[in-house]
PDB file of C-alpha atoms in Angstrom:
ATOM      1  CA  MET C   1      84.104 135.198 109.765  1.00 46.00           C
ATOM      2  CA  THR C   2      85.150 131.594 110.450  1.00 51.00           C
ATOM      3  CA  SER C   3      83.344 128.508 109.204  1.00 48.00           C
ATOM      4  CA  PHE C   4      82.080 127.888 112.757  1.00 50.00           C
ATOM      5  CA  GLU C   5      80.626 131.393 112.884  1.00 49.00           C
ATOM      6  CA  ARG C   6      78.725 130.688 109.674  1.00 56.00           C
ATOM      7  CA  GLY C   7      77.366 127.521 111.277  1.00 58.00           C
ATOM      8  CA  ARG C   8      79.252 125.126 109.020  1.00 59.00           C
ATOM      9  CA  ALA C   9      82.455 123.333 109.900  1.00 59.00           C
ATOM     10  CA  VAL C  10      85.120 123.028 107.217  1.00 58.00           C
ATOM     11  CA  LEU C  11      86.799 119.649 107.229  1.00 59.00           C
ATOM     12  CA  GLU C  12      90.446 119.109 106.477  1.00 73.00           C
ATOM     13  CA  GLY C  13      91.450 117.399 103.266  1.00 85.00           C
ATOM     14  CA  GLY C  14      92.034 113.683 103.132  1.00 92.00           C
ATOM     15  CA  TRP C  15      91.149 110.513 101.269  1.00 94.00           C
ATOM     16  CA  VAL C  16      88.021 108.417 100.820  1.00 96.00           C
ATOM     17  CA  LEU C  17      87.635 104.749  99.925  1.00 97.00           C
ATOM     18  CA  SER C  18      84.036 104.252  98.853  1.00 97.00           C
ATOM     19  CA  GLY C  19      82.079 101.500  97.180  1.00 96.00           C
ATOM     20  CA  SER C  20      80.040  98.508  98.198  1.00 94.00           C
ATOM     21  CA  GLY C  21      80.301  95.175  99.932  1.00 89.00           C
ATOM     22  CA  GLY C  22      79.444  91.771  98.565  1.00 84.00           C
ATOM     23  CA  ASP C  23      75.781  92.299  99.479  1.00 88.00           C
ATOM     24  CA  GLY C  24      75.647  95.690  97.737  1.00 88.00           C
ATOM     25  CA  ALA C  25      75.622  97.680 100.995  1.00 91.00           C
ATOM     26  CA  PRO C  26      77.476 100.995 100.677  1.00 95.00           C
ATOM     27  CA  ILE C  27      80.883 101.332 102.354  1.00 96.00           C
ATOM     28  CA  LYS C  28      82.715 104.615 102.907  1.00 96.00           C
ATOM     29  CA  LEU C  29      86.032 104.910 104.739  1.00 96.00           C
ATOM     30  CA  VAL C  30      87.327 108.449 105.344  1.00 94.00           C
ATOM     31  CA  PHE C  31      90.945 109.219 106.269  1.00 94.00           C
ATOM     32  CA  GLY C  32      91.898 112.783 107.236  1.00 91.00           C
ATOM     33  CA  GLU C  33      95.330 114.166 106.370  1.00 90.00           C
ATOM     34  CA  THR C  34      96.136 114.806 110.041  1.00 88.00           C
ATOM     35  CA  GLU C  35      95.146 111.292 111.098  1.00 92.00           C
ATOM     36  CA  LEU C  36      97.243 109.737 108.336  1.00 91.00           C
ATOM     37  CA  SER C  37     100.273 111.890 109.080  1.00 88.00           C
ATOM     38  CA  ARG C  38     100.131 111.030 112.796  1.00 89.00           C
ATOM     39  CA  ALA C  39      99.587 107.278 112.342  1.00 89.00           C
ATOM     40  CA  TYR C  40     103.107 105.866 112.636  1.00 87.00           C
ATOM     41  CA  LEU C  41     102.515 102.733 110.552  1.00 90.00           C
ATOM     42  CA  GLY C  42      99.205 103.775 109.010  1.00 94.00           C
ATOM     43  CA  VAL C  43      95.517 103.197 109.652  1.00 97.00           C
ATOM     44  CA  THR C  44      94.447  99.554 109.817  1.00 97.00           C
ATOM     45  CA  VAL C  45      91.326  98.306 108.006  1.00 97.00           C
ATOM     46  CA  GLY C  46      89.742  94.928 108.698  1.00 97.00           C
ATOM     47  CA  ARG C  47      86.880  92.964 110.212  1.00 96.00           C
ATOM     48  CA  HIS C  48      87.935  92.940 113.899  1.00 97.00           C
ATOM     49  CA  PRO C  49      87.000  96.122 115.822  1.00 97.00           C
ATOM     50  CA  ALA C  50      89.618  95.623 118.550  1.00 97.00           C
ATOM     51  CA  LEU C  51      92.432  95.236 116.013  1.00 96.00           C
ATOM     52  CA  CYS C  52      91.501  97.883 113.425  1.00 97.00           C
ATOM     53  CA  ASP C  53      90.969 101.615 113.110  1.00 96.00           C
ATOM     54  CA  ARG C  54      88.308 101.134 110.396  1.00 97.00           C
ATOM     55  CA  VAL C  55      85.984  98.120 110.367  1.00 97.00           C
ATOM     56  CA  ILE C  56      84.339  96.456 107.370  1.00 96.00           C
ATOM     57  CA  ASP C  57      81.909  93.791 108.570  1.00 93.00           C
ATOM     58  CA  GLU C  58      82.156  91.397 105.628  1.00 93.00           C
ATOM     59  CA  PRO C  59      83.015  87.677 105.750  1.00 91.00           C
ATOM     60  CA  GLY C  60      85.699  87.976 103.007  1.00 92.00           C
ATOM     61  CA  ILE C  61      87.635  90.620 104.947  1.00 96.00           C
ATOM     62  CA  SER C  62      90.432  89.435 107.248  1.00 97.00           C
ATOM     63  CA  ARG C  63      90.568  90.495 110.886  1.00 97.00           C
ATOM     64  CA  ARG C  64      93.491  92.792 109.913  1.00 97.00           C
ATOM     65  CA  HIS C  65      93.284  93.093 106.147  1.00 98.00           C
ATOM     66  CA  LEU C  66      94.900  96.311 104.959  1.00 96.00           C
ATOM     67  CA  ARG C  67      96.928  99.288 106.135  1.00 97.00           C
ATOM     68  CA  VAL C  68      96.465 102.759 104.601  1.00 97.00           C
ATOM     69  CA  GLY C  69      98.960 105.528 105.276  1.00 95.00           C
ATOM     70  CA  ILE C  70     101.106 108.307 103.920  1.00 93.00           C
ATOM     71  CA  THR C  71     104.810 108.008 103.153  1.00 89.00           C
ATOM     72  CA  GLU C  72     106.895 110.596 101.348  1.00 85.00           C
ATOM     73  CA  GLY C  73     103.710 112.635 100.861  1.00 85.00           C
ATOM     74  CA  ARG C  74     101.882 109.858  98.954  1.00 92.00           C
ATOM     75  CA  LEU C  75      98.943 107.714 100.005  1.00 95.00           C
ATOM     76  CA  PHE C  76      99.719 103.997 100.117  1.00 96.00           C
ATOM     77  CA  ALA C  77      97.963 100.681 100.726  1.00 97.00           C
ATOM     78  CA  GLU C  78      99.621  97.605 102.197  1.00 97.00           C
ATOM     79  CA  ASP C  79      98.036  94.157 102.355  1.00 98.00           C
ATOM     80  CA  LEU C  80      98.577  92.630 105.807  1.00 98.00           C
ATOM     81  CA  ASN C  81      98.840  89.048 104.527  1.00 97.00           C
ATOM     82  CA  SER C  82      95.059  88.788 104.293  1.00 97.00           C
ATOM     83  CA  LEU C  83      93.471  85.457 103.398  1.00 95.00           C
ATOM     84  CA  ASN C  84      91.577  86.762 100.337  1.00 94.00           C
ATOM     85  CA  GLY C  85      94.207  89.311  99.317  1.00 95.00           C
ATOM     86  CA  THR C  86      94.015  92.896  98.115  1.00 97.00           C
ATOM     87  CA  VAL C  87      93.801  93.813  94.451  1.00 97.00           C
ATOM     88  CA  LEU C  88      94.596  97.251  93.001  1.00 98.00           C
ATOM     89  CA  ASP C  89      93.262  97.886  89.488  1.00 98.00           C
ATOM     90  CA  GLY C  90      93.235  94.158  88.739  1.00 96.00           C
ATOM     91  CA  GLU C  91      96.744  93.433  90.078  1.00 97.00           C
ATOM     92  CA  GLU C  92      97.220  91.624  93.383  1.00 97.00           C
ATOM     93  CA  ILE C  93      99.216  93.550  95.985  1.00 96.00           C
ATOM     94  CA  PRO C  94     101.946  91.338  97.494  1.00 97.00           C
ATOM     95  CA  PRO C  95     101.674  91.109 101.308  1.00 97.00           C
ATOM     96  CA  PHE C  96     103.640  93.676 103.317  1.00 97.00           C
ATOM     97  CA  GLN C  97     104.670  95.685 100.228  1.00 96.00           C
ATOM     98  CA  PRO C  98     103.148  99.184 100.311  1.00 96.00           C
ATOM     99  CA  VAL C  99     101.928 100.427  96.928  1.00 97.00           C
ATOM    100  CA  PRO C 100     101.027 104.040  96.091  1.00 97.00           C
ATOM    101  CA  LEU C 101      97.358 104.945  95.587  1.00 97.00           C
ATOM    102  CA  SER C 102      95.943 107.640  93.319  1.00 96.00           C
ATOM    103  CA  PRO C 103      92.427 108.998  92.799  1.00 97.00           C
ATOM    104  CA  ASP C 104      90.097 106.797  90.715  1.00 97.00           C
ATOM    105  CA  GLN C 105      92.041 103.601  91.371  1.00 98.00           C
ATOM    106  CA  VAL C 106      89.990 100.586  92.476  1.00 98.00           C
ATOM    107  CA  LEU C 107      90.892  98.492  95.523  1.00 97.00           C
ATOM    108  CA  THR C 108      89.257  95.093  95.930  1.00 96.00           C
ATOM    109  CA  LEU C 109      89.322  93.391  99.341  1.00 96.00           C
ATOM    110  CA  GLY C 110      87.616  90.011  99.100  1.00 91.00           C
ATOM    111  CA  ARG C 111      84.215  90.922  97.578  1.00 92.00           C
ATOM    112  CA  VAL C 112      84.426  94.567  98.676  1.00 96.00           C
ATOM    113  CA  VAL C 113      85.171  97.000  95.831  1.00 96.00           C
ATOM    114  CA  LEU C 114      86.331 100.504  96.806  1.00 97.00           C
ATOM    115  CA  THR C 115      87.302 103.501  94.682  1.00 97.00           C
ATOM    116  CA  VAL C 116      90.020 105.890  95.879  1.00 97.00           C
ATOM    117  CA  SER C 117      89.186 109.604  95.869  1.00 96.00           C
ATOM    118  CA  ARG C 118      90.317 112.864  97.476  1.00 94.00           C
ATOM    119  CA  LEU C 119      88.319 114.484 100.252  1.00 85.00           C
ATOM    120  CA  SER C 120      88.301 118.217  99.726  1.00 72.00           C
ATOM    121  CA  GLY C 121      88.503 120.554 102.703  1.00 57.00           C
ATOM    122  CA  GLU C 122      85.116 122.027 101.743  1.00 52.00           C
ATOM    123  CA  GLU C 123      83.026 118.872 102.223  1.00 45.00           C
ATOM    124  CA  ALA C 124      81.006 118.596 105.411  1.00 41.00           C
TER     125      ALA C 124
END
């Protein structure tokens, strides 16, 4: 019996960036393994909906702030020369230099604080 036959879809694995914005509103960005593997340069995160794959509507986020992708089987984040920068576990990420991400690390984009975690294939 498949998951669809049981009435529940099984999602693929992936990654989640979750936390809150400067106003305390919850933010959750989900990236599936297939999407990340097919995105040539990665998935773009920022404030401008026409320029980004994932949008965070916060004033401290640049129009194109960050790129998330997979290279050599590892998740990475790359600051896209954003005005307010991107910080990983308290260390600023230099623009255009991809850095590996691991579960439980904390990414800060302006006033937005996001924790990296795995998305299991069983979550729906």
